[in-house]
Tab-separated table of C-alpha atoms in Angstrom:
chain	number	residue	atom	x	y	z
A	894	MET	CA	164.956	79.547	163.280
A	895	GLN	CA	165.439	83.375	163.241
A	896	SER	CA	163.167	85.588	164.915
A	897	TYR	CA	160.874	87.706	162.296
A	898	PHE	CA	162.302	91.057	163.858
A	899	MET	CA	165.943	89.705	162.878
A	900	ILE	CA	164.662	88.783	159.354
A	901	ILE	CA	163.187	92.386	158.854
A	902	ILE	CA	166.240	94.233	160.143
A	903	SER	CA	168.527	91.886	158.293
A	904	ALA	CA	166.766	92.287	155.046
A	905	VAL	CA	165.814	95.936	154.883
A	906	LEU	CA	169.367	97.315	156.668
A	907	VAL	CA	171.944	94.728	157.042
A	908	ASN	CA	171.790	92.694	154.019
A	909	ASN	CA	169.849	95.339	151.883
A	910	ILE	CA	169.533	93.571	148.504
A	911	VAL	CA	170.776	96.560	146.441
A	912	LEU	CA	173.142	98.401	148.882
A	913	SER	CA	174.871	95.457	150.464
A	914	GLN	CA	174.136	92.441	148.098
A	915	PHE	CA	174.456	94.469	144.933
A	916	LEU	CA	171.535	92.735	143.296
A	917	GLY	CA	169.038	94.763	141.249
A	918	ILE	CA	171.450	97.464	140.227
A	919	CYS	CA	170.128	98.138	136.961
A	920	PRO	CA	166.542	99.443	138.061
A	921	PHE	CA	168.276	101.214	140.794
A	922	LEU	CA	170.460	103.321	138.776
A	923	GLY	CA	168.029	103.386	135.834
A	924	VAL	CA	164.777	104.348	137.402
A	925	SER	CA	165.880	106.532	140.392
A	926	LYS	CA	166.029	109.706	138.663
A	927	LYS	CA	162.577	110.678	139.786
A	928	LEU	CA	160.588	109.923	143.108
A	929	SER	CA	157.419	108.918	141.247
A	930	SER	CA	159.097	106.476	139.056
A	931	SER	CA	161.172	105.191	142.007
A	932	LEU	CA	157.892	104.442	144.033
A	933	GLY	CA	156.271	102.782	141.074
A	934	MET	CA	159.414	100.504	140.217
A	935	GLY	CA	159.394	99.740	144.052
A	936	GLY	CA	155.798	98.832	144.089
A	937	ALA	CA	156.064	96.552	140.882
A	938	VAL	CA	159.125	94.947	142.179
A	939	SER	CA	157.626	94.468	145.565
A	940	PHE	CA	154.616	92.796	144.229
A	941	VAL	CA	156.714	90.284	141.946
A	942	LEU	CA	159.094	89.665	145.019
A	943	VAL	CA	156.467	88.759	147.470
A	944	LEU	CA	154.470	86.936	144.977
A	945	SER	CA	157.331	84.950	143.537
A	946	GLY	CA	158.688	84.146	147.026
A	947	ALA	CA	155.300	82.576	147.903
A	948	ILE	CA	154.909	80.726	144.723
A	949	THR	CA	158.598	79.619	144.662
A	950	TRP	CA	158.557	78.353	148.204
A	951	LEU	CA	155.538	76.271	147.416
A	952	LEU	CA	156.900	75.003	144.273
A	953	GLN	CA	160.071	73.851	145.719
A	954	THR	CA	158.497	72.427	148.834
A	955	TYR	CA	155.670	70.560	147.199
A	956	LEU	CA	156.953	69.758	143.854
A	957	LEU	CA	160.533	70.118	143.105
A	958	LEU	CA	161.796	68.379	146.246
A	959	PRO	CA	159.175	65.461	146.395
A	960	LEU	CA	159.704	64.457	142.738
A	961	ASN	CA	163.464	64.900	143.324
A	962	ILE	CA	164.144	67.476	140.609
A	963	GLY	CA	165.524	70.348	142.637
A	964	TYR	CA	168.052	70.774	139.825
A	965	LEU	CA	165.309	72.497	137.799
A	966	GLN	CA	165.057	75.252	140.539
A	967	THR	CA	166.465	77.990	138.700
A	968	ILE	CA	164.697	77.468	135.656
A	969	ALA	CA	161.281	77.069	137.491
A	970	PHE	CA	161.955	80.079	139.541
A	971	ILE	CA	162.644	82.145	136.369
A	972	LEU	CA	159.430	80.903	134.872
A	973	VAL	CA	157.469	81.985	137.736
A	974	ILE	CA	159.053	85.389	137.874
A	975	ALA	CA	158.609	85.982	134.265
A	976	SER	CA	154.933	85.189	134.535
A	977	LEU	CA	154.475	87.459	137.379
A	978	VAL	CA	156.200	90.319	135.608
A	979	GLN	CA	153.993	89.871	132.525
A	980	LEU	CA	150.810	90.044	134.965
A	981	VAL	CA	152.276	93.363	136.390
A	982	GLU	CA	152.982	94.693	132.933
A	983	MET	CA	149.476	94.126	131.640
A	984	ALA	CA	148.120	95.549	134.912
A	985	LEU	CA	150.101	98.734	134.693
A	986	LYS	CA	149.474	99.371	130.939
A	987	LYS	CA	145.677	98.903	131.855
A	988	ILE	CA	145.418	100.731	135.179
A	989	ALA	CA	148.279	103.321	135.234
A	990	PRO	CA	149.502	104.321	131.670
A	991	PRO	CA	151.632	107.048	132.753
A	992	LEU	CA	153.457	105.015	135.245
A	993	TYR	CA	153.928	102.057	132.662
A	994	LYS	CA	155.629	104.603	130.336
A	995	ALA	CA	157.630	106.295	132.857
A	996	LEU	CA	159.033	102.704	133.752
A	997	GLY	CA	159.705	102.099	130.192
A	998	ILE	CA	162.204	99.328	129.499
A	999	TYR	CA	162.940	98.844	133.141
A	1000	LEU	CA	159.395	97.221	133.929
A	1001	PRO	CA	160.079	94.015	131.566
A	1002	LEU	CA	163.727	93.921	132.972
A	1003	ILE	CA	162.141	92.985	136.525
A	1004	THR	CA	162.143	89.415	134.984
A	1005	THR	CA	165.883	89.600	134.739
A	1006	ASN	CA	166.324	91.549	137.991
A	1007	CYS	CA	168.470	89.006	139.983
A	1008	ALA	CA	167.416	90.644	143.110
A	1009	VAL	CA	163.852	88.785	142.582
A	1010	LEU	CA	165.450	85.605	142.077
A	1011	GLY	CA	168.183	86.039	144.687
A	1012	VAL	CA	165.330	86.427	147.462
A	1013	ALA	CA	163.691	83.388	146.371
A	1014	ILE	CA	166.805	81.192	146.383
A	1015	ILE	CA	167.648	82.887	149.824
A	1016	ASN	CA	164.382	81.669	151.116
A	1017	ILE	CA	165.178	78.206	149.930
A	1018	LYS	CA	168.869	78.111	151.158
A	1019	LYS	CA	168.060	79.456	154.798
A	1020	ASP	CA	165.468	76.847	154.960
A	1021	PHE	CA	162.667	79.480	155.865
A	1022	SER	CA	159.338	78.376	156.712
A	1023	PHE	CA	156.463	79.760	154.699
A	1024	ALA	CA	155.913	82.552	157.126
A	1025	GLU	CA	159.555	83.333	157.360
A	1026	ALA	CA	159.774	83.334	153.532
A	1027	MET	CA	157.051	85.777	153.150
A	1028	THR	CA	158.574	88.154	155.956
A	1029	ASN	CA	161.930	87.931	154.274
A	1030	SER	CA	160.407	88.522	150.605
A	1031	LEU	CA	158.196	91.474	152.105
A	1032	SER	CA	161.288	92.920	153.906
A	1033	HIS	CA	163.671	92.769	151.037
A	1034	SER	CA	160.959	94.546	148.815
A	1035	ILE	CA	160.781	97.164	151.430
A	1036	GLY	CA	164.606	97.432	151.480
A	1037	PHE	CA	164.432	97.642	147.486
A	1038	THR	CA	162.106	100.528	147.642
A	1039	MET	CA	163.961	102.246	150.321
A	1040	ALA	CA	166.988	102.199	148.326
A	1041	LEU	CA	165.404	103.486	145.126
A	1042	VAL	CA	163.593	106.300	147.076
A	1043	LEU	CA	166.702	107.387	148.952
A	1044	MET	CA	168.571	107.362	145.632
A	1045	SER	CA	165.803	109.307	143.819
A	1046	GLY	CA	165.681	111.915	146.648
A	1047	ILE	CA	169.458	112.414	146.387
A	1048	ARG	CA	169.509	112.458	142.363
A	1049	GLU	CA	166.577	114.933	142.495
A	1050	ARG	CA	168.718	117.008	144.898
A	1051	LEU	CA	171.797	116.642	142.673
A	1052	GLU	CA	169.925	118.325	139.601
A	1053	GLU	CA	169.996	121.656	141.486
A	1054	ALA	CA	173.574	121.357	142.870
A	1055	ASP	CA	176.642	122.604	140.997
A	1056	VAL	CA	178.234	119.377	139.841
A	1057	PRO	CA	181.037	119.498	137.494
A	1058	LYS	CA	180.182	118.834	133.899
A	1059	SER	CA	182.325	115.844	133.609
A	1060	MET	CA	180.704	114.330	136.896
A	1061	GLN	CA	176.923	115.022	135.970
A	1062	GLY	CA	174.545	111.997	135.222
A	1063	THR	CA	175.859	108.334	135.569
A	1064	PRO	CA	179.323	109.296	136.988
A	1065	ILE	CA	177.638	111.081	139.968
A	1066	ALA	CA	175.055	108.469	140.432
A	1067	LEU	CA	177.702	105.943	140.632
A	1068	VAL	CA	179.541	107.900	143.240
A	1069	VAL	CA	176.369	108.455	145.212
A	1070	ALA	CA	175.633	104.743	145.027
A	1071	ALA	CA	178.968	103.742	146.394
A	1072	LEU	CA	178.560	106.193	149.294
A	1073	MET	CA	175.319	104.621	150.123
A	1074	SER	CA	176.509	101.226	150.278
A	1075	ILE	CA	179.475	102.280	152.552
A	1076	ALA	CA	176.956	104.064	154.748
A	1077	PHE	CA	174.927	100.755	154.821
A	1078	LEU	CA	177.943	98.638	155.919
A	1079	GLY	CA	177.472	100.601	159.310
A	1080	PHE	CA	174.402	98.369	159.935
A	1081	SER	CA	176.247	95.130	159.715
A	1082	GLY	CA	176.984	95.489	163.208
A	1083	LEU	CA	173.349	95.414	164.215
A	1084	ILE	CA	173.186	91.451	163.753
């Protein structure tokens, strides 16, 4: 049983879902052009990640394992995630239309965001209690949002920088993402 502090540090810094485990790269690169859309996507993913972490843990513990149908884990988890994404999409469309429009195609892509499914499976594979699973899910969502915000800040600064024409856009974004990943390797000595 890990301490909650270790779970938090591990999820946010050491095993950052984007920068260390390379899950959720599509929204990381696609939505991180502006800080506002990064925060919106981070919030949407956080909501889905934490709720899916809770529901999938309960589903695994009280339905799949007792009925000995653990082989349906991935399908069941994807159905839960897809349902939660639809809920978020409908809520954002009603409550925050500008954010809904800014996130565009990346909002429904949360369903296929392997970071969300990855965290749900990590919670089960590490045999976390419910409280540990919630701590892990919330911590991973903080790490995901932090990576998006850091990337958007750097990309906003790069818009004003004198970047060679051949490196503008996606090429420089990939270089920055690689350098951020290398920088986060430095945290691996913490645990």
